[in-house]
Amino acid sequence: MTEIAKEIRKTLLKLANKAKGPHIGSALGCVDIFSALYFKVLRLEPYEDRDIFLLSKAHSAMSLYSTLFHKGLMCEEMLFSYYQNGGTLPAHTDRSTHKYVEISAGSLGHALPMAIGMAMAFKKDKQDRNIYVLMGDGEIQEGSIWEALMLGSKLGLNNIVALIDRNDLQGYGRASELIAYEPLEDKFIAFGWDCMRVNGHCEDSIIKAINSKKDKPLCVICDTIKGKGVSFMEDKLEWHYYLVTDEIYKKALEELQ
């Protein structure tokens, strides 16, 4: 775990404790993906020529908000308005709240189709810009994902990188047990995409996979652990829902310290 990823996790816990809202496990599990993207991959300036990041699994919005804060793109006042009465930031992303929150999301399966349209537009306008989409492994049960995959490969959209947060836990159990989706690499390749599988908590591996992008759209399957960084939350379904009380916050923060 890098220092910046550790700091993002500390902020996440503080945010969840103040908000008394769910999804801390989902948010903690994808921090290393966010850290790799925002600190090593994404071109964010000039704003008009930026790469686009779409958070499809928007119940992990705390990860996006905390990363934007640590990147210096969101102020502390806005960050801690998250999930507050009269606050700015909702539990699921709303594109009207901040210039680096690119889409309104929450209902799963929509961001990849949106990315296809954006990538087509960038190609048409000859803009050298990339689109990055983070999806959950439960989310890829949606048929809209596979329709988008077919079109993306047909159009040769090599300016898209889809990342799968493969923690094998969704709202009601193990994603791999609720519906059969493995072997994922073979399926993405069969749909005409390049595909790599990496340790989703190793930033160097994530970056190396992204940099391997060639003439096809790319999928990076990131094997992750829900609740990563806090031992009593790791790989536990209940942390999809449980709240971070003052006692839990103190205990979790001690581990990260």
PDB file of C-alpha atoms in Angstrom:
ATOM      1  CA  MET A   1       0.000   0.000   0.000  1.00  0.00           C
ATOM      2  CA  THR A   2       1.460   3.351  -1.023  1.00  0.00           C
ATOM      3  CA  GLU A   3       1.443   6.310   1.348  1.00  0.00           C
ATOM      4  CA  ILE A   4      -1.093   8.200  -0.728  1.00  0.00           C
ATOM      5  CA  ALA A   5      -3.400   5.150  -0.807  1.00  0.00           C
ATOM      6  CA  LYS A   6      -3.091   4.897   2.968  1.00  0.00           C
ATOM      7  CA  GLU A   7      -4.006   8.574   3.368  1.00  0.00           C
ATOM      8  CA  ILE A   8      -7.011   8.175   1.067  1.00  0.00           C
ATOM      9  CA  ARG A   9      -8.184   5.251   3.201  1.00  0.00           C
ATOM     10  CA  LYS A  10      -7.850   7.321   6.391  1.00  0.00           C
ATOM     11  CA  THR A  11      -9.944  10.058   4.807  1.00  0.00           C
ATOM     12  CA  LEU A  12     -12.512   7.492   3.680  1.00  0.00           C
ATOM     13  CA  LEU A  13     -12.947   6.244   7.223  1.00  0.00           C
ATOM     14  CA  LYS A  14     -13.357   9.770   8.557  1.00  0.00           C
ATOM     15  CA  LEU A  15     -15.874  10.525   5.819  1.00  0.00           C
ATOM     16  CA  ALA A  16     -17.876   7.358   6.490  1.00  0.00           C
ATOM     17  CA  ASN A  17     -17.817   8.006  10.230  1.00  0.00           C
ATOM     18  CA  LYS A  18     -19.211  11.517   9.812  1.00  0.00           C
ATOM     19  CA  ALA A  19     -21.779  10.493   7.201  1.00  0.00           C
ATOM     20  CA  LYS A  20     -23.012   7.378   9.025  1.00  0.00           C
ATOM     21  CA  GLY A  21     -23.717   5.865   5.628  1.00  0.00           C
ATOM     22  CA  PRO A  22     -22.933   2.453   4.059  1.00  0.00           C
ATOM     23  CA  HIS A  23     -20.436   1.145   1.468  1.00  0.00           C
ATOM     24  CA  ILE A  24     -17.154   1.612   3.326  1.00  0.00           C
ATOM     25  CA  GLY A  25     -16.053  -1.905   2.293  1.00  0.00           C
ATOM     26  CA  SER A  26     -16.637  -1.207  -1.389  1.00  0.00           C
ATOM     27  CA  ALA A  27     -14.839   2.138  -1.153  1.00  0.00           C
ATOM     28  CA  LEU A  28     -11.770   0.813   0.682  1.00  0.00           C
ATOM     29  CA  GLY A  29     -11.355  -2.060  -1.769  1.00  0.00           C
ATOM     30  CA  CYS A  30     -10.807   0.075  -4.878  1.00  0.00           C
ATOM     31  CA  VAL A  31      -8.560   2.805  -3.399  1.00  0.00           C
ATOM     32  CA  ASP A  32      -5.387   1.468  -5.030  1.00  0.00           C
ATOM     33  CA  ILE A  33      -7.058   1.627  -8.448  1.00  0.00           C
ATOM     34  CA  PHE A  34      -8.009   5.249  -7.823  1.00  0.00           C
ATOM     35  CA  SER A  35      -4.553   6.103  -6.541  1.00  0.00           C
ATOM     36  CA  ALA A  36      -2.858   4.565  -9.594  1.00  0.00           C
ATOM     37  CA  LEU A  37      -5.195   6.342 -11.999  1.00  0.00           C
ATOM     38  CA  TYR A  38      -5.238   9.811 -10.479  1.00  0.00           C
ATOM     39  CA  PHE A  39      -1.589  10.025  -9.449  1.00  0.00           C
ATOM     40  CA  LYS A  40       0.107   8.088 -12.270  1.00  0.00           C
ATOM     41  CA  VAL A  41      -2.151   7.679 -15.306  1.00  0.00           C
ATOM     42  CA  LEU A  42      -4.874  10.262 -15.944  1.00  0.00           C
ATOM     43  CA  ARG A  43      -4.140  13.496 -17.784  1.00  0.00           C
ATOM     44  CA  LEU A  44      -6.222  16.013 -15.854  1.00  0.00           C
ATOM     45  CA  GLU A  45      -4.887  19.326 -17.184  1.00  0.00           C
ATOM     46  CA  PRO A  46      -5.607  21.273 -19.262  1.00  0.00           C
ATOM     47  CA  TYR A  47      -9.204  20.577 -18.318  1.00  0.00           C
ATOM     48  CA  GLU A  48     -10.486  20.836 -21.900  1.00  0.00           C
ATOM     49  CA  ASP A  49      -8.091  18.069 -23.004  1.00  0.00           C
ATOM     50  CA  ARG A  50      -8.404  15.874 -19.918  1.00  0.00           C
ATOM     51  CA  ASP A  51      -8.819  12.133 -19.889  1.00  0.00           C
ATOM     52  CA  ILE A  52     -12.244  11.054 -18.643  1.00  0.00           C
ATOM     53  CA  PHE A  53     -12.817   8.797 -15.644  1.00  0.00           C
ATOM     54  CA  LEU A  54     -16.269   7.252 -15.208  1.00  0.00           C
ATOM     55  CA  LEU A  55     -17.174   5.607 -11.912  1.00  0.00           C
ATOM     56  CA  SER A  56     -19.824   3.087 -12.851  1.00  0.00           C
ATOM     57  CA  LYS A  57     -20.004   1.413  -9.420  1.00  0.00           C
ATOM     58  CA  ALA A  58     -21.095   4.721  -7.937  1.00  0.00           C
ATOM     59  CA  HIS A  59     -21.806   3.309  -4.477  1.00  0.00           C
ATOM     60  CA  SER A  60     -18.007   3.668  -4.094  1.00  0.00           C
ATOM     61  CA  ALA A  61     -18.305   7.431  -4.574  1.00  0.00           C
ATOM     62  CA  MET A  62     -16.429   8.054  -1.312  1.00  0.00           C
ATOM     63  CA  SER A  63     -13.293   6.717  -3.016  1.00  0.00           C
ATOM     64  CA  LEU A  64     -13.633   9.184  -5.879  1.00  0.00           C
ATOM     65  CA  TYR A  65     -14.336  12.140  -3.593  1.00  0.00           C
ATOM     66  CA  SER A  66     -11.443  11.334  -1.243  1.00  0.00           C
ATOM     67  CA  THR A  67      -9.048  10.848  -4.142  1.00  0.00           C
ATOM     68  CA  LEU A  68     -10.046  14.177  -5.684  1.00  0.00           C
ATOM     69  CA  PHE A  69      -9.422  15.796  -2.297  1.00  0.00           C
ATOM     70  CA  HIS A  70      -5.928  14.322  -1.955  1.00  0.00           C
ATOM     71  CA  LYS A  71      -5.152  15.264  -5.552  1.00  0.00           C
ATOM     72  CA  GLY A  72      -5.989  18.867  -4.664  1.00  0.00           C
ATOM     73  CA  LEU A  73      -9.023  18.958  -6.937  1.00  0.00           C
ATOM     74  CA  MET A  74     -11.715  19.159  -4.242  1.00  0.00           C
ATOM     75  CA  CYS A  75     -11.765  21.352  -1.155  1.00  0.00           C
ATOM     76  CA  GLU A  76     -12.193  19.968   2.356  1.00  0.00           C
ATOM     77  CA  GLU A  77     -15.475  21.807   2.899  1.00  0.00           C
ATOM     78  CA  MET A  78     -17.055  20.146  -0.120  1.00  0.00           C
ATOM     79  CA  LEU A  79     -15.611  16.739   0.752  1.00  0.00           C
ATOM     80  CA  PHE A  80     -17.139  16.688   4.215  1.00  0.00           C
ATOM     81  CA  SER A  81     -20.496  17.856   2.921  1.00  0.00           C
ATOM     82  CA  TYR A  82     -20.825  14.244   1.717  1.00  0.00           C
ATOM     83  CA  TYR A  83     -24.140  12.643   2.736  1.00  0.00           C
ATOM     84  CA  GLN A  84     -25.076  15.607   4.933  1.00  0.00           C
ATOM     85  CA  ASN A  85     -28.365  17.481   5.069  1.00  0.00           C
ATOM     86  CA  GLY A  86     -27.874  20.524   2.876  1.00  0.00           C
ATOM     87  CA  GLY A  87     -24.544  19.138   1.637  1.00  0.00           C
ATOM     88  CA  THR A  88     -23.213  19.055  -1.893  1.00  0.00           C
ATOM     89  CA  LEU A  89     -22.021  15.476  -2.452  1.00  0.00           C
ATOM     90  CA  PRO A  90     -24.562  12.647  -2.587  1.00  0.00           C
ATOM     91  CA  ALA A  91     -23.960   8.983  -1.784  1.00  0.00           C
ATOM     92  CA  HIS A  92     -23.967   8.204  -5.524  1.00  0.00           C
ATOM     93  CA  THR A  93     -22.316  10.534  -8.003  1.00  0.00           C
ATOM     94  CA  ASP A  94     -24.121  13.523  -9.493  1.00  0.00           C
ATOM     95  CA  ARG A  95     -22.302  15.226 -12.373  1.00  0.00           C
ATOM     96  CA  SER A  96     -23.677  18.641 -11.388  1.00  0.00           C
ATOM     97  CA  THR A  97     -21.742  18.652  -8.112  1.00  0.00           C
ATOM     98  CA  HIS A  98     -18.113  18.925  -9.266  1.00  0.00           C
ATOM     99  CA  LYS A  99     -16.282  19.377 -12.554  1.00  0.00           C
ATOM    100  CA  TYR A 100     -14.325  16.122 -12.141  1.00  0.00           C
ATOM    101  CA  VAL A 101     -17.447  14.078 -11.369  1.00  0.00           C
ATOM    102  CA  GLU A 102     -18.165  13.192 -14.969  1.00  0.00           C
ATOM    103  CA  ILE A 103     -21.478  11.307 -14.761  1.00  0.00           C
ATOM    104  CA  SER A 104     -24.500  10.771 -12.572  1.00  0.00           C
ATOM    105  CA  ALA A 105     -24.554   7.089 -11.691  1.00  0.00           C
ATOM    106  CA  GLY A 106     -25.917   4.541  -9.278  1.00  0.00           C
ATOM    107  CA  SER A 107     -28.012   2.233 -11.401  1.00  0.00           C
ATOM    108  CA  LEU A 108     -25.387  -0.196 -12.632  1.00  0.00           C
ATOM    109  CA  GLY A 109     -24.356  -1.045 -16.176  1.00  0.00           C
ATOM    110  CA  HIS A 110     -24.511   2.443 -17.692  1.00  0.00           C
ATOM    111  CA  ALA A 111     -21.000   3.903 -17.654  1.00  0.00           C
ATOM    112  CA  LEU A 112     -19.430   1.594 -20.236  1.00  0.00           C
ATOM    113  CA  PRO A 113     -22.116   2.369 -22.849  1.00  0.00           C
ATOM    114  CA  MET A 114     -21.595   6.069 -22.076  1.00  0.00           C
ATOM    115  CA  ALA A 115     -17.865   5.586 -22.548  1.00  0.00           C
ATOM    116  CA  ILE A 116     -18.447   4.064 -25.991  1.00  0.00           C
ATOM    117  CA  GLY A 117     -20.228   7.227 -27.091  1.00  0.00           C
ATOM    118  CA  MET A 118     -17.524   9.488 -25.647  1.00  0.00           C
ATOM    119  CA  ALA A 119     -14.753   7.450 -27.238  1.00  0.00           C
ATOM    120  CA  MET A 120     -16.511   7.585 -30.612  1.00  0.00           C
ATOM    121  CA  ALA A 121     -16.766  11.363 -30.309  1.00  0.00           C
ATOM    122  CA  PHE A 122     -13.080  11.728 -29.412  1.00  0.00           C
ATOM    123  CA  LYS A 123     -12.114   9.601 -32.417  1.00  0.00           C
ATOM    124  CA  LYS A 124     -14.362  11.591 -34.733  1.00  0.00           C
ATOM    125  CA  ASP A 125     -12.913  14.888 -33.496  1.00  0.00           C
ATOM    126  CA  LYS A 126      -9.357  13.476 -33.630  1.00  0.00           C
ATOM    127  CA  GLN A 127      -8.833  14.209 -29.936  1.00  0.00           C
ATOM    128  CA  ASP A 128      -6.032  12.330 -28.209  1.00  0.00           C
ATOM    129  CA  ARG A 129      -8.015  11.571 -25.069  1.00  0.00           C
ATOM    130  CA  ASN A 130      -8.698   8.341 -23.205  1.00  0.00           C
ATOM    131  CA  ILE A 131     -11.703   7.104 -21.236  1.00  0.00           C
ATOM    132  CA  TYR A 132     -11.305   4.993 -18.099  1.00  0.00           C
ATOM    133  CA  VAL A 133     -14.277   3.151 -16.601  1.00  0.00           C
ATOM    134  CA  LEU A 134     -14.356   1.402 -13.209  1.00  0.00           C
ATOM    135  CA  MET A 135     -17.004  -1.298 -12.861  1.00  0.00           C
ATOM    136  CA  GLY A 136     -17.806  -3.867 -10.200  1.00  0.00           C
ATOM    137  CA  ASP A 137     -17.725  -7.594 -10.883  1.00  0.00           C
ATOM    138  CA  GLY A 138     -21.371  -7.890  -9.842  1.00  0.00           C
ATOM    139  CA  GLU A 139     -22.179  -5.120 -12.276  1.00  0.00           C
ATOM    140  CA  ILE A 140     -20.921  -7.056 -15.274  1.00  0.00           C
ATOM    141  CA  GLN A 141     -23.960  -9.303 -14.930  1.00  0.00           C
ATOM    142  CA  GLU A 142     -25.815  -6.486 -16.717  1.00  0.00           C
ATOM    143  CA  GLY A 143     -26.512  -7.152 -20.398  1.00  0.00           C
ATOM    144  CA  SER A 144     -25.704  -3.545 -21.326  1.00  0.00           C
ATOM    145  CA  ILE A 145     -22.051  -4.241 -20.484  1.00  0.00           C
ATOM    146  CA  TRP A 146     -21.752  -6.978 -23.099  1.00  0.00           C
ATOM    147  CA  GLU A 147     -23.586  -4.977 -25.749  1.00  0.00           C
ATOM    148  CA  ALA A 148     -21.098  -2.152 -25.170  1.00  0.00           C
ATOM    149  CA  LEU A 149     -18.168  -4.562 -25.366  1.00  0.00           C
ATOM    150  CA  MET A 150     -19.293  -5.828 -28.763  1.00  0.00           C
ATOM    151  CA  LEU A 151     -19.673  -2.322 -30.158  1.00  0.00           C
ATOM    152  CA  GLY A 152     -16.403  -1.095 -28.668  1.00  0.00           C
ATOM    153  CA  SER A 153     -14.391  -3.795 -30.378  1.00  0.00           C
ATOM    154  CA  LYS A 154     -16.322  -3.430 -33.647  1.00  0.00           C
ATOM    155  CA  LEU A 155     -15.407   0.269 -33.751  1.00  0.00           C
ATOM    156  CA  GLY A 156     -11.782  -0.324 -32.710  1.00  0.00           C
ATOM    157  CA  LEU A 157     -12.041   2.047 -29.764  1.00  0.00           C
ATOM    158  CA  ASN A 158      -8.527   1.711 -28.409  1.00  0.00           C
ATOM    159  CA  ASN A 159      -9.047   4.874 -26.339  1.00  0.00           C
ATOM    160  CA  ILE A 160     -11.096   2.986 -23.711  1.00  0.00           C
ATOM    161  CA  VAL A 161      -9.773   1.152 -20.651  1.00  0.00           C
ATOM    162  CA  ALA A 162     -12.347  -0.752 -18.598  1.00  0.00           C
ATOM    163  CA  LEU A 163     -11.253  -1.748 -15.101  1.00  0.00           C
ATOM    164  CA  ILE A 164     -13.106  -4.428 -13.150  1.00  0.00           C
ATOM    165  CA  ASP A 165     -13.039  -4.269  -9.343  1.00  0.00           C
ATOM    166  CA  ARG A 166     -13.119  -8.035  -8.949  1.00  0.00           C
ATOM    167  CA  ASN A 167     -13.650  -8.463  -5.184  1.00  0.00           C
ATOM    168  CA  ASP A 168     -16.135 -11.337  -5.603  1.00  0.00           C
ATOM    169  CA  LEU A 169     -18.631  -9.765  -3.190  1.00  0.00           C
ATOM    170  CA  GLN A 170     -21.807  -8.025  -4.202  1.00  0.00           C
ATOM    171  CA  GLY A 171     -24.882  -6.996  -2.251  1.00  0.00           C
ATOM    172  CA  TYR A 172     -26.155 -10.495  -1.498  1.00  0.00           C
ATOM    173  CA  GLY A 173     -23.153 -12.782  -1.657  1.00  0.00           C
ATOM    174  CA  ARG A 174     -20.253 -13.996  -3.798  1.00  0.00           C
ATOM    175  CA  ALA A 175     -20.617 -12.667  -7.321  1.00  0.00           C
ATOM    176  CA  SER A 176     -19.074 -15.850  -8.748  1.00  0.00           C
ATOM    177  CA  GLU A 177     -21.668 -17.982  -6.936  1.00  0.00           C
ATOM    178  CA  LEU A 178     -24.718 -15.865  -7.720  1.00  0.00           C
ATOM    179  CA  ILE A 179     -24.039 -16.067 -11.444  1.00  0.00           C
ATOM    180  CA  ALA A 180     -21.304 -17.850 -13.407  1.00  0.00           C
ATOM    181  CA  TYR A 181     -19.047 -15.254 -15.036  1.00  0.00           C
ATOM    182  CA  GLU A 182     -15.586 -16.823 -15.090  1.00  0.00           C
ATOM    183  CA  PRO A 183     -13.356 -17.175 -17.070  1.00  0.00           C
ATOM    184  CA  LEU A 184     -13.494 -13.405 -17.446  1.00  0.00           C
ATOM    185  CA  GLU A 185     -10.300 -12.993 -19.459  1.00  0.00           C
ATOM    186  CA  ASP A 186     -11.496 -15.458 -22.096  1.00  0.00           C
ATOM    187  CA  LYS A 187     -14.849 -13.700 -22.365  1.00  0.00           C
ATOM    188  CA  PHE A 188     -13.390 -10.233 -22.865  1.00  0.00           C
ATOM    189  CA  ILE A 189     -10.941 -11.579 -25.428  1.00  0.00           C
ATOM    190  CA  ALA A 190     -13.788 -13.404 -27.225  1.00  0.00           C
ATOM    191  CA  PHE A 191     -15.611 -10.060 -27.426  1.00  0.00           C
ATOM    192  CA  GLY A 192     -12.606  -8.549 -29.211  1.00  0.00           C
ATOM    193  CA  TRP A 193     -10.901  -6.753 -26.315  1.00  0.00           C
ATOM    194  CA  ASP A 194      -7.388  -7.079 -25.014  1.00  0.00           C
ATOM    195  CA  CYS A 195      -7.484  -8.247 -21.399  1.00  0.00           C
ATOM    196  CA  MET A 196      -5.046  -8.491 -18.511  1.00  0.00           C
ATOM    197  CA  ARG A 197      -5.536  -9.669 -14.933  1.00  0.00           C
ATOM    198  CA  VAL A 198      -3.594  -8.029 -12.102  1.00  0.00           C
ATOM    199  CA  ASN A 199      -3.360  -7.666  -8.350  1.00  0.00           C
ATOM    200  CA  GLY A 200      -5.752  -4.765  -7.810  1.00  0.00           C
ATOM    201  CA  HIS A 201      -3.807  -3.595  -4.759  1.00  0.00           C
ATOM    202  CA  CYS A 202      -0.479  -3.292  -6.611  1.00  0.00           C
ATOM    203  CA  GLU A 203      -0.393   0.106  -8.293  1.00  0.00           C
ATOM    204  CA  ASP A 204       2.635  -0.786 -10.406  1.00  0.00           C
ATOM    205  CA  SER A 205       0.816  -3.804 -11.861  1.00  0.00           C
ATOM    206  CA  ILE A 206      -2.264  -1.717 -12.648  1.00  0.00           C
ATOM    207  CA  ILE A 207      -0.186   0.961 -14.360  1.00  0.00           C
ATOM    208  CA  LYS A 208       1.840  -1.594 -16.326  1.00  0.00           C
ATOM    209  CA  ALA A 209      -1.355  -3.227 -17.585  1.00  0.00           C
ATOM    210  CA  ILE A 210      -2.847   0.112 -18.651  1.00  0.00           C
ATOM    211  CA  ASN A 211       0.353   1.058 -20.449  1.00  0.00           C
ATOM    212  CA  SER A 212       0.138  -2.167 -22.463  1.00  0.00           C
ATOM    213  CA  LYS A 213      -2.839  -0.722 -24.370  1.00  0.00           C
ATOM    214  CA  LYS A 214      -2.416  -1.133 -28.141  1.00  0.00           C
ATOM    215  CA  ASP A 215      -4.899  -1.145 -31.008  1.00  0.00           C
ATOM    216  CA  LYS A 216      -7.918  -2.616 -29.208  1.00  0.00           C
ATOM    217  CA  PRO A 217     -10.024  -1.512 -26.250  1.00  0.00           C
ATOM    218  CA  LEU A 218      -8.503  -2.858 -23.054  1.00  0.00           C
ATOM    219  CA  CYS A 219      -9.979  -4.503 -19.985  1.00  0.00           C
ATOM    220  CA  VAL A 220      -7.937  -4.757 -16.774  1.00  0.00           C
ATOM    221  CA  ILE A 221      -9.380  -7.214 -14.259  1.00  0.00           C
ATOM    222  CA  CYS A 222      -8.222  -6.074 -10.822  1.00  0.00           C
ATOM    223  CA  ASP A 223      -8.386  -8.813  -8.199  1.00  0.00           C
ATOM    224  CA  THR A 224      -9.200  -6.938  -5.000  1.00  0.00           C
ATOM    225  CA  ILE A 225     -10.343  -7.480  -1.429  1.00  0.00           C
ATOM    226  CA  LYS A 226     -13.438  -5.670  -0.231  1.00  0.00           C
ATOM    227  CA  GLY A 227     -12.519  -3.576   2.822  1.00  0.00           C
ATOM    228  CA  LYS A 228      -8.788  -3.712   2.030  1.00  0.00           C
ATOM    229  CA  GLY A 229      -6.592  -2.072   4.672  1.00  0.00           C
ATOM    230  CA  VAL A 230      -8.791  -2.754   7.699  1.00  0.00           C
ATOM    231  CA  SER A 231      -8.422  -6.394   8.724  1.00  0.00           C
ATOM    232  CA  PHE A 232     -11.835  -6.842  10.350  1.00  0.00           C
ATOM    233  CA  MET A 233     -13.563  -5.436   7.263  1.00  0.00           C
ATOM    234  CA  GLU A 234     -11.608  -7.403   4.650  1.00  0.00           C
ATOM    235  CA  ASP A 235     -13.641  -9.812   2.499  1.00  0.00           C
ATOM    236  CA  LYS A 236     -16.704  -9.395   4.720  1.00  0.00           C
ATOM    237  CA  LEU A 237     -20.077  -8.950   3.007  1.00  0.00           C
ATOM    238  CA  GLU A 238     -21.530  -7.055   5.975  1.00  0.00           C
ATOM    239  CA  TRP A 239     -19.242  -4.077   5.277  1.00  0.00           C
ATOM    240  CA  HIS A 240     -21.257  -3.434   2.156  1.00  0.00           C
ATOM    241  CA  TYR A 241     -23.827  -2.120   4.655  1.00  0.00           C
ATOM    242  CA  TYR A 242     -22.431  -1.619   8.164  1.00  0.00           C
ATOM    243  CA  LEU A 243     -21.839   1.921   9.436  1.00  0.00           C
ATOM    244  CA  VAL A 244     -18.575   3.307  10.807  1.00  0.00           C
ATOM    245  CA  THR A 245     -19.355   4.220  14.408  1.00  0.00           C
ATOM    246  CA  ASP A 246     -16.928   6.243  16.542  1.00  0.00           C
ATOM    247  CA  GLU A 247     -15.606   3.036  18.108  1.00  0.00           C
ATOM    248  CA  ILE A 248     -15.112   1.312  14.749  1.00  0.00           C
ATOM    249  CA  TYR A 249     -13.488   4.440  13.294  1.00  0.00           C
ATOM    250  CA  LYS A 250     -10.931   4.538  16.126  1.00  0.00           C
ATOM    251  CA  LYS A 251     -10.161   0.830  15.782  1.00  0.00           C
ATOM    252  CA  ALA A 252      -9.804   0.996  11.993  1.00  0.00           C
ATOM    253  CA  LEU A 253      -7.647   4.113  12.088  1.00  0.00           C
ATOM    254  CA  GLU A 254      -5.259   2.454  14.530  1.00  0.00           C
ATOM    255  CA  GLU A 255      -4.626  -0.282  11.962  1.00  0.00           C
ATOM    256  CA  LEU A 256      -3.854   2.219   9.210  1.00  0.00           C
ATOM    257  CA  GLN A 257      -1.579   4.248  11.466  1.00  0.00           C
TER     258      GLN A 257
END
